[in-house]
Coordinates of C-alpha atoms in Angstrom, one line a residue:
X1 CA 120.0 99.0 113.0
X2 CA 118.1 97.7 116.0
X3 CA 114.5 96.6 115.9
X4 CA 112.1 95.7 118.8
X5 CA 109.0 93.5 118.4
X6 CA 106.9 93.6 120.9
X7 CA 104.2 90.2 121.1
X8 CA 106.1 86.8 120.2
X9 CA 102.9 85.1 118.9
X10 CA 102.6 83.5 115.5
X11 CA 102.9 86.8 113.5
X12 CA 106.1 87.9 115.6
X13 CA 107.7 85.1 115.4
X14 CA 107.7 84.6 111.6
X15 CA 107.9 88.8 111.5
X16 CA 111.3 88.1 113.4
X17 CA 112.0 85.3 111.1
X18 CA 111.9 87.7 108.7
X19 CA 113.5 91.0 109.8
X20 CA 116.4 89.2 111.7
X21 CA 117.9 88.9 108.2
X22 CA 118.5 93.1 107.9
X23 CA 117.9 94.2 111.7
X24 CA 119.7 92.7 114.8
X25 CA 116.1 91.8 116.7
X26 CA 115.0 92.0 120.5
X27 CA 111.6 91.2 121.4
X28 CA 109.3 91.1 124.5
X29 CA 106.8 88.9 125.1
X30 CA 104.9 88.0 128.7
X31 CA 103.9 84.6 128.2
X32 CA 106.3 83.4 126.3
X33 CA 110.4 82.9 127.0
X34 CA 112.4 82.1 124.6
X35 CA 115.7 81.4 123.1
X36 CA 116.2 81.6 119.5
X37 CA 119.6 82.4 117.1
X38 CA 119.7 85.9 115.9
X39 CA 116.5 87.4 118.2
X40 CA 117.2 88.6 121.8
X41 CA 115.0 88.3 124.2
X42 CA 114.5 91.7 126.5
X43 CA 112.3 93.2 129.1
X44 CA 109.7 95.8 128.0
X45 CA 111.8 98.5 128.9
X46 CA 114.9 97.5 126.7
X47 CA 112.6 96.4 123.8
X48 CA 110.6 99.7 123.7
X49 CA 113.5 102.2 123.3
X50 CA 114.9 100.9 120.1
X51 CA 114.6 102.7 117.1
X52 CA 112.0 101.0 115.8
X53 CA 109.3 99.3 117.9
X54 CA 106.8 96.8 116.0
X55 CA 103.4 96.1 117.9
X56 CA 102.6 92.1 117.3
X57 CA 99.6 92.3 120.1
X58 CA 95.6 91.5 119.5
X59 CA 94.0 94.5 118.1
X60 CA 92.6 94.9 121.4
X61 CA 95.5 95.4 122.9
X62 CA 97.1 97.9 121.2
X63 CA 95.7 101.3 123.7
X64 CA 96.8 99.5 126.6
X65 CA 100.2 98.4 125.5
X66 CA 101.1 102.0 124.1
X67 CA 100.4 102.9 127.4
X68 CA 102.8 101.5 129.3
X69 CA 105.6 101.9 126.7
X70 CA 105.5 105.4 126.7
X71 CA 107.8 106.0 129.6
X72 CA 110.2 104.1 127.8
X73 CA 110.0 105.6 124.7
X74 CA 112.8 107.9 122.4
X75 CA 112.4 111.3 120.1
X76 CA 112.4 110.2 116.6
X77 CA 111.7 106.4 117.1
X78 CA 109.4 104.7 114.6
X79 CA 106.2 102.3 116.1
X80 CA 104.7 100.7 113.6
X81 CA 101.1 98.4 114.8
X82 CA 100.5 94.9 112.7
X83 CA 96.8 94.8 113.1
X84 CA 94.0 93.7 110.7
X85 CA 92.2 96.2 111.6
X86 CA 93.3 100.4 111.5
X87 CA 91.0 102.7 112.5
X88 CA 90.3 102.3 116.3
X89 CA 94.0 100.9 117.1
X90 CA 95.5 103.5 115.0
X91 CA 93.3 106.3 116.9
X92 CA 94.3 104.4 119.9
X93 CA 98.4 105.0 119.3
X94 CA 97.3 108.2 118.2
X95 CA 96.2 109.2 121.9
X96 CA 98.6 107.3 123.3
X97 CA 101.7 107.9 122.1
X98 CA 103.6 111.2 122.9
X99 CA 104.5 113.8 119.4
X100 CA 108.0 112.8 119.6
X101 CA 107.3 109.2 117.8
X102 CA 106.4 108.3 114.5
X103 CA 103.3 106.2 114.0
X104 CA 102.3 104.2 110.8
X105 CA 99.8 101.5 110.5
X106 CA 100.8 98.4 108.8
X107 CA 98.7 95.6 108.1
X108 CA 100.5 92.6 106.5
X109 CA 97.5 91.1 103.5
X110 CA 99.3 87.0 104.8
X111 CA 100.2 85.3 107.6
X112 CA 102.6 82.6 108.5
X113 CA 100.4 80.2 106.5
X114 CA 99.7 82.1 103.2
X115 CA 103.8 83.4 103.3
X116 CA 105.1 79.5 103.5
X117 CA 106.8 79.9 99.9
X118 CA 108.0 83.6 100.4
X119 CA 107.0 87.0 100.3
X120 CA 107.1 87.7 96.6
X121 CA 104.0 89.3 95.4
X122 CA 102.3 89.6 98.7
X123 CA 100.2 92.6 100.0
X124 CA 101.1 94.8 102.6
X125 CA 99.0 98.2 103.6
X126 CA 100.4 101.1 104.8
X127 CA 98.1 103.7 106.8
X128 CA 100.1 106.6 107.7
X129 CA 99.5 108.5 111.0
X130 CA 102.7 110.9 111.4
X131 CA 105.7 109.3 109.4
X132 CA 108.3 111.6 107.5
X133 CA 110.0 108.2 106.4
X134 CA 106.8 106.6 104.5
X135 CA 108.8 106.1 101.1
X136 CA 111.9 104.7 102.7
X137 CA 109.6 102.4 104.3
X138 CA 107.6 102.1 101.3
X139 CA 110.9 100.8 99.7
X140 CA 112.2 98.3 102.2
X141 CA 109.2 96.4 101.8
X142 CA 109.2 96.5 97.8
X143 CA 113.0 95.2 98.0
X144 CA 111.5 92.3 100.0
X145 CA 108.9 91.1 96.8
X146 CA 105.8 92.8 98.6
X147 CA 103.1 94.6 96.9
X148 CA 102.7 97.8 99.2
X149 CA 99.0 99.8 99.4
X150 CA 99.5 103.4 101.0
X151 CA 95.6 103.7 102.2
X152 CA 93.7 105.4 104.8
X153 CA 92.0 103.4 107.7
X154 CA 88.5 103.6 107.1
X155 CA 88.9 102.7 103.3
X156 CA 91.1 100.0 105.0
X157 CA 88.6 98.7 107.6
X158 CA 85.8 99.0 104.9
X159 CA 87.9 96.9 102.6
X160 CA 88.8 94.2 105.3
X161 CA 85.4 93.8 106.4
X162 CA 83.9 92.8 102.7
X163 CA 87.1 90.4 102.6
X164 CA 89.1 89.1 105.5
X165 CA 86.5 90.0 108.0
X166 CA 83.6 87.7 105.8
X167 CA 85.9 85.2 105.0
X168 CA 86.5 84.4 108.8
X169 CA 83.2 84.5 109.7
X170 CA 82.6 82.1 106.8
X171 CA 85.5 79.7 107.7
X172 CA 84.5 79.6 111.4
X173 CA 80.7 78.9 110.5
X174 CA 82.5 75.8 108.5
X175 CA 84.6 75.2 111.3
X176 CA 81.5 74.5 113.6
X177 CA 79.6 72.3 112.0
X178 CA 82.4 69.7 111.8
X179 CA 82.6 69.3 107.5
X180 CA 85.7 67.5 106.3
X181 CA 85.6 66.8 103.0
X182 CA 86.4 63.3 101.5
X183 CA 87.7 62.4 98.1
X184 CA 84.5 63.3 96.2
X185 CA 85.5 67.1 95.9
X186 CA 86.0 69.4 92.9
X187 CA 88.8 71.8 92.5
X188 CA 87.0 74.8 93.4
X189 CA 85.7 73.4 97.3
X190 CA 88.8 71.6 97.6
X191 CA 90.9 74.7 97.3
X192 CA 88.1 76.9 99.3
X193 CA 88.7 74.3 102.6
X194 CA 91.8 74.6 102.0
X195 CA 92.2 77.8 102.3
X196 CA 89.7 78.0 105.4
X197 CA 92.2 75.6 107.0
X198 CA 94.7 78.2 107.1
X199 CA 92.5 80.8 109.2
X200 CA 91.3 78.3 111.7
X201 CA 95.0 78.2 112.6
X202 CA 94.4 82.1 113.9
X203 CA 93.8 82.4 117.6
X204 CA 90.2 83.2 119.0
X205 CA 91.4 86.5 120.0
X206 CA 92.0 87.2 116.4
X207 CA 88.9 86.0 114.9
X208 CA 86.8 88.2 117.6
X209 CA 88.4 91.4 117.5
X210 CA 88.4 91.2 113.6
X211 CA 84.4 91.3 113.9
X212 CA 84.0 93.5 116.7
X213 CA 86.7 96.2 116.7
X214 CA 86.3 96.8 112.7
X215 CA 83.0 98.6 112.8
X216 CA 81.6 97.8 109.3
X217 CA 82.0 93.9 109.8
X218 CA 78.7 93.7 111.7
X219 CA 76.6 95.0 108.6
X220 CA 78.4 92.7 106.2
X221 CA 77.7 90.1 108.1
X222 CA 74.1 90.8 108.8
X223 CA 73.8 91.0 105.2
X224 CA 75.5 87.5 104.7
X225 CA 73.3 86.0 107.2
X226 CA 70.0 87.8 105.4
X227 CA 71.1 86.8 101.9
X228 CA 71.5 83.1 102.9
X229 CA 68.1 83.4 105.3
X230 CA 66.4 84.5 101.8
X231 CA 68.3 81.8 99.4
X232 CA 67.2 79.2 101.7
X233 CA 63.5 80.4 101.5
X234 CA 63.5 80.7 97.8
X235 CA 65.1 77.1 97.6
X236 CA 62.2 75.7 100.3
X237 CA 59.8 76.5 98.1
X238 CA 58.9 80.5 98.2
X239 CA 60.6 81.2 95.1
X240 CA 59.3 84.8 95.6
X241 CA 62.1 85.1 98.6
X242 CA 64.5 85.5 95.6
X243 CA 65.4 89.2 96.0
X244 CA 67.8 91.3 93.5
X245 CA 71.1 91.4 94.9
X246 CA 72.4 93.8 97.2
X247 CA 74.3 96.9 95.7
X248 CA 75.1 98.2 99.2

């Protein structure tokens, strides 16, 4: 069977990398021609007609791009998005896209970085919109090692913004202030850097429609911010600045 992957950025290429082992691939990109063994390159048109259509684009993206695929676009096909965040792109393709397509949300827990030694074990959610094929889905991506979670979007984007969300807004903070850690360093920070390392490697685009399309990231982050404002105090001197934790 035929897949089309529409983005070629650092997720599409090692989604390609991927697929191209069950699905002949053709993929559209803008910006960025290419020429690789096993993955065609197509125009929009071409790409968007194929059975099934994955959506590599920034979050932001997603309304505009389902836009102008739908002239081109088949009864029965499958579009599946790859953002981190579900609700609002997912309401988006929703609105967009015409009855005659299936729609499920996917948001792949790894990236390029995290998936260097395989996909065994990994976490992959599933947020179905209008699918009658979520268990035959649900079973391709068990045969490849993953870990699937059938959710909704807003326990998904609640989820995210406690985790991925915070943890980006932490490893950017780090990222600005220019730290680089020498050989003095215990396990635990070495492995935390580490691991910050990886999401610098994410594109701008990324990092800021992860806090500002998922609409519970603000709060958690206000929170952080407050939490740290109140440590700090308590550490200064006003010991009475040491609050109970939050339970929100």
């Amino acid at each position: 069977m035929e897949i089309g992957i529409i983005g070629f950025g650092r997720f599409g290429q090692f989604a390609a990398g991927i697929l191209k082992k069950d699905f002949r691939v053709n993929v559209f990109d803008r910006k960025k021609p290419f020429r690789l063994p096993g993955i065609q390159s197509l125009s929009l048109s071409e790409v968007a007609n194929k059975p099934i259509l994955l959506l590599c684009v920034p979050i932001s993206k997603i309304g505009s791009i389902c836009r102008e695929i739908h002239p081109f676009l088949t009864p029965g096909q499958l579009i599946l998005d790859t953002c981190s965040v579900k609700e609002k792109p997912l309401r988006e393709m929703a609105q967009a896209l015409p009855r005659f397509v299936e729609i499920v949300g996917t948001h792949p827990l790894f990236g390029p970085d995290s998936a260097s030694s395989g996909l065994q074990g990994l976490k992959i959610a599933l947020c179905p919109v209008r699918c009658r094929r979520i268990r035959k889905i649900k079973d391709y991506l068990e045969g490849k090692g993953l870990q699937v979670i059938v959710t909704t979007p807003e326990k998904h984007d609640r989820e995210m913004a406690h985790s991925q969300a915070l943890f980006h807004f932490l490893a950017h903070g780090v990222a600005a202030m220019g730290i680089q850690l020498g050989p003095l360093s215990t396990p635990g920070p070495a492995k935390l850097f580490r691991d910050f390392k990886d999401v610098q490697n994410d594109s701008q685009q990324l990092f800021k429609d992860l806090q500002q399309m998922n609409r519970f990231a603000g709060p958690v982050r206000k929170r952080l911010v407050k939490s740290l404002s109140r440590i700090e105090a308590g550490l200064s001197g006003n010991s009475s600045k040491f609050g109970p934790k939050s339970k929100s």
